[in-house]
Short mmCIF file of C-alpha atoms in Angstrom, two decimals:
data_model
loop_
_atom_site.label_atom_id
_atom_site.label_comp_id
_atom_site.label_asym_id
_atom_site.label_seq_id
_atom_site.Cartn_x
_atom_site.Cartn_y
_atom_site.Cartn_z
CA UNK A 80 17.54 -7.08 -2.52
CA UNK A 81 15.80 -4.21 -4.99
CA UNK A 82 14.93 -1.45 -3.70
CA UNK A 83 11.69 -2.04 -4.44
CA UNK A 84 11.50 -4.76 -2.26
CA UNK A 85 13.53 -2.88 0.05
CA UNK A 86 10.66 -0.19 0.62
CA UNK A 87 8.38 -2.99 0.87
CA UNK A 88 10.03 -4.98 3.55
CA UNK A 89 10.38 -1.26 5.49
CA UNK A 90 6.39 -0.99 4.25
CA UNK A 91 5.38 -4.25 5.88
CA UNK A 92 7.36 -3.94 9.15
CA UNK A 93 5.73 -0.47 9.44
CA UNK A 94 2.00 -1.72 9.43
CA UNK A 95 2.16 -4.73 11.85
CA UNK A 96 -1.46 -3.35 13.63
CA UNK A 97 -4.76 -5.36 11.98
CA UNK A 98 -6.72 -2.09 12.06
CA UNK A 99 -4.22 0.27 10.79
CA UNK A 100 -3.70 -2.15 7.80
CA UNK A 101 -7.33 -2.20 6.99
CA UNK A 102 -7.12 1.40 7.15
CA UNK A 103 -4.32 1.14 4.49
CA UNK A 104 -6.39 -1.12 2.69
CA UNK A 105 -8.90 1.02 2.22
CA UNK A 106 -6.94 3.99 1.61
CA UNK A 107 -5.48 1.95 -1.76
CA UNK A 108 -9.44 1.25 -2.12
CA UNK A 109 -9.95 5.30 -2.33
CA UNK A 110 -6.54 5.86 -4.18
CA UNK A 111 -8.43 3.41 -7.03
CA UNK A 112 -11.58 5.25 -7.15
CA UNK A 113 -9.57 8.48 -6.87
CA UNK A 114 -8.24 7.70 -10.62
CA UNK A 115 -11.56 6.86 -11.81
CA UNK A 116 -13.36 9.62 -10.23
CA UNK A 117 -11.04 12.02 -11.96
CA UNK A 118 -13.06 11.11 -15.50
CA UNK A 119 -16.16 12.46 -13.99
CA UNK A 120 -15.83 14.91 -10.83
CA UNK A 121 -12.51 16.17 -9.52
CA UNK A 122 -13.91 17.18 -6.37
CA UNK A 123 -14.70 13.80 -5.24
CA UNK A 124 -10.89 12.45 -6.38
CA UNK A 125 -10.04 15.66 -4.58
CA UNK A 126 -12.06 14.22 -1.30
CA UNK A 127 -11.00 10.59 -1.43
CA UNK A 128 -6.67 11.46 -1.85
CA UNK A 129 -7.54 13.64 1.15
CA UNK A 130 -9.43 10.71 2.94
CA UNK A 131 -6.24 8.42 1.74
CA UNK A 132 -3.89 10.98 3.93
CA UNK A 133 -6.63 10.93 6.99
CA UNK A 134 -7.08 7.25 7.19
CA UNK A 135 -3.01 6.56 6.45
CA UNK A 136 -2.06 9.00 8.33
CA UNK A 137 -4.29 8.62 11.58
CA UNK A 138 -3.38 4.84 11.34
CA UNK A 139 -0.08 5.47 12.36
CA UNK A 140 -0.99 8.21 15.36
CA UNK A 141 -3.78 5.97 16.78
CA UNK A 142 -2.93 2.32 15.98
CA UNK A 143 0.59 1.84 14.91
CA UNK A 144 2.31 4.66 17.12
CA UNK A 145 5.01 5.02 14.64
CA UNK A 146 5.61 7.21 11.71
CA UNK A 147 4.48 6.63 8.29
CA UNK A 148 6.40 4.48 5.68
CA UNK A 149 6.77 7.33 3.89
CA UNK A 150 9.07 9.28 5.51
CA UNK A 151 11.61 7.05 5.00
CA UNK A 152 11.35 6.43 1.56
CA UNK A 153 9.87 9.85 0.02
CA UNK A 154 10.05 9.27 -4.07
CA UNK A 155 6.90 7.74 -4.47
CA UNK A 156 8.02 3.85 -3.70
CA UNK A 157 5.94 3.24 -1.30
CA UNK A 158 2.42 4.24 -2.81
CA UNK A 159 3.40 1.21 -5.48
CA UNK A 160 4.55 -0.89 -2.51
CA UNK A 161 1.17 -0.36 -0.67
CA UNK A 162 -0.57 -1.60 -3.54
CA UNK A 163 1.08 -4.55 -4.04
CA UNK A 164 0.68 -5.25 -0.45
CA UNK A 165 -2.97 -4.87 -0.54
CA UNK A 166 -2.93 -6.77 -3.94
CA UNK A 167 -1.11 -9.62 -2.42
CA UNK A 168 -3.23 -10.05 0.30
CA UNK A 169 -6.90 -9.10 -1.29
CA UNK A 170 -5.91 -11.86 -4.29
CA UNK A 171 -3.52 -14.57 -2.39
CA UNK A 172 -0.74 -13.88 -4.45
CA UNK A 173 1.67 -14.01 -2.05
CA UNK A 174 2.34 -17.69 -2.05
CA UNK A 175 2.21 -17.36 -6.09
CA UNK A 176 4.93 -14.79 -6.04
CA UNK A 177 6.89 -16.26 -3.13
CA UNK A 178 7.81 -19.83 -4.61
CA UNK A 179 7.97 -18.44 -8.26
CA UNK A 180 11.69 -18.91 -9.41
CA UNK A 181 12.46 -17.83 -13.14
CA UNK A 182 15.62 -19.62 -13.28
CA UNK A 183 14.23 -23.11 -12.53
CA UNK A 184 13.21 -25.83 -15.09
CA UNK A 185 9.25 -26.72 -14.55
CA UNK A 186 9.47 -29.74 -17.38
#
Protein backbone atom coordinates (compact mmCIF):
# COMPACT_ATOMS: atom_id res chain seq x y z
CA UNK A 1 0.00 0.00 0.00
CA UNK A 2 1.29 3.85 -0.92
CA UNK A 3 1.27 6.02 1.38
CA UNK A 4 -1.01 7.88 -0.29
CA UNK A 5 -3.49 5.45 0.03
CA UNK A 6 -2.30 4.86 3.38
CA UNK A 7 -3.45 8.46 4.59
CA UNK A 8 -6.53 7.85 2.79
CA UNK A 9 -7.58 4.62 4.32
CA UNK A 10 -6.60 6.53 7.95
CA UNK A 11 -8.77 9.63 6.14
CA UNK A 12 -11.83 7.48 5.53
CA UNK A 13 -11.87 5.53 8.83
CA UNK A 14 -11.62 8.98 10.52
CA UNK A 15 -14.92 10.47 8.99
CA UNK A 16 -17.41 7.54 9.42
CA UNK A 17 -20.32 10.35 10.76
CA UNK A 18 -22.82 11.49 7.59
CA UNK A 19 -22.79 15.06 8.91
CA UNK A 20 -19.24 15.50 9.69
CA UNK A 21 -18.47 14.27 6.09
CA UNK A 22 -20.74 16.78 4.56
CA UNK A 23 -19.01 19.18 6.63
CA UNK A 24 -15.75 17.94 4.97
CA UNK A 25 -17.40 18.14 1.83
CA UNK A 26 -18.02 21.41 1.98
CA UNK A 27 -14.90 22.46 3.50
CA UNK A 28 -13.08 20.99 0.00
CA UNK A 29 -16.12 23.12 -1.58
CA UNK A 30 -14.53 26.41 0.25
CA UNK A 31 -10.84 25.14 -0.17
CA UNK A 32 -11.92 25.39 -4.23
CA UNK A 33 -13.32 28.76 -4.10
CA UNK A 34 -10.50 29.71 -1.71
CA UNK A 35 -8.00 29.33 -4.87
CA UNK A 36 -10.22 31.19 -7.07
CA UNK A 37 -11.07 33.88 -4.74
CA UNK A 38 -7.39 34.59 -4.36
CA UNK A 39 -7.51 36.22 -8.21
CA UNK A 40 -9.92 38.75 -6.98
CA UNK A 41 -10.14 39.42 -3.03
CA UNK A 42 -7.79 37.83 -0.52
CA UNK A 43 -9.93 38.58 2.26
CA UNK A 44 -12.63 36.35 1.23
CA UNK A 45 -9.89 33.26 0.47
CA UNK A 46 -8.69 34.52 3.83
CA UNK A 47 -12.49 33.86 5.29
CA UNK A 48 -13.32 30.62 3.52
CA UNK A 49 -9.53 28.59 4.65
CA UNK A 50 -10.68 29.88 8.05
CA UNK A 51 -14.31 28.49 7.53
CA UNK A 52 -12.42 25.15 6.09
CA UNK A 53 -10.63 24.87 9.77
CA UNK A 54 -14.19 25.73 11.62
CA UNK A 55 -16.31 23.33 9.74
CA UNK A 56 -13.28 20.44 9.72
CA UNK A 57 -12.40 21.06 12.76
CA UNK A 58 -15.85 21.31 14.71
CA UNK A 59 -16.80 18.09 12.74
CA UNK A 60 -14.61 16.15 14.67
CA UNK A 61 -15.52 17.86 18.35
CA UNK A 62 -19.31 17.64 17.69
CA UNK A 63 -19.96 14.71 15.32
CA UNK A 64 -17.07 12.40 15.01
CA UNK A 65 -15.62 12.71 18.70
CA UNK A 66 -12.24 11.93 17.48
CA UNK A 67 -9.32 13.93 16.38
CA UNK A 68 -8.70 15.18 13.01
CA UNK A 69 -6.96 13.13 10.18
CA UNK A 70 -4.48 15.44 10.30
CA UNK A 71 -2.72 14.91 13.19
CA UNK A 72 -1.63 11.83 12.19
CA UNK A 73 -0.38 12.50 8.99
CA UNK A 74 0.89 16.33 9.18
CA UNK A 75 2.81 16.93 5.57
CA UNK A 76 0.01 17.96 3.71
CA UNK A 77 -1.35 14.25 2.56
CA UNK A 78 -4.36 14.47 3.72
CA UNK A 79 -5.72 17.87 2.19
CA UNK A 80 -5.05 15.81 -1.36
CA UNK A 81 -6.67 12.74 0.23
CA UNK A 82 -9.83 14.78 1.23
CA UNK A 83 -10.23 15.80 -2.17
CA UNK A 84 -10.12 12.77 -3.75
CA UNK A 85 -12.55 11.53 -1.27
CA UNK A 86 -14.99 14.16 -2.00
CA UNK A 87 -14.13 13.71 -5.76
CA UNK A 88 -14.86 10.09 -5.59
CA UNK A 89 -17.99 10.39 -4.08
CA UNK A 90 -19.44 13.86 -5.74
CA UNK A 91 -18.48 12.08 -9.41
CA UNK A 92 -18.92 8.08 -8.72
CA UNK A 93 -15.54 7.37 -9.40
CA UNK A 94 -15.04 5.07 -6.94
CA UNK A 95 -16.24 2.00 -8.72
CA UNK A 96 -14.15 3.44 -11.89
CA UNK A 97 -11.01 3.52 -9.86
CA UNK A 98 -11.71 0.40 -7.79
CA UNK A 99 -11.94 -2.33 -10.66
CA UNK A 100 -9.34 -0.42 -12.89
CA UNK A 101 -6.26 -2.82 -13.21
CA UNK A 102 -3.32 -1.51 -15.52
CA UNK A 103 -1.76 -4.78 -15.83
CA UNK A 104 -4.76 -6.59 -17.38
CA UNK A 105 -5.48 -7.18 -21.14
CA UNK A 106 -9.05 -5.43 -22.09
CA UNK A 107 -8.86 -6.95 -25.94
Amino acid sequence: MSYFQEAKAHFVASHQHPINQMLHHLTNILAIAAVILLFFDWRLTLLCLVLTQVFAIGGHIVFEKNEPAFVKYRNGIMILASMSWSFERWFGLRPLLTNYNPNTNNN
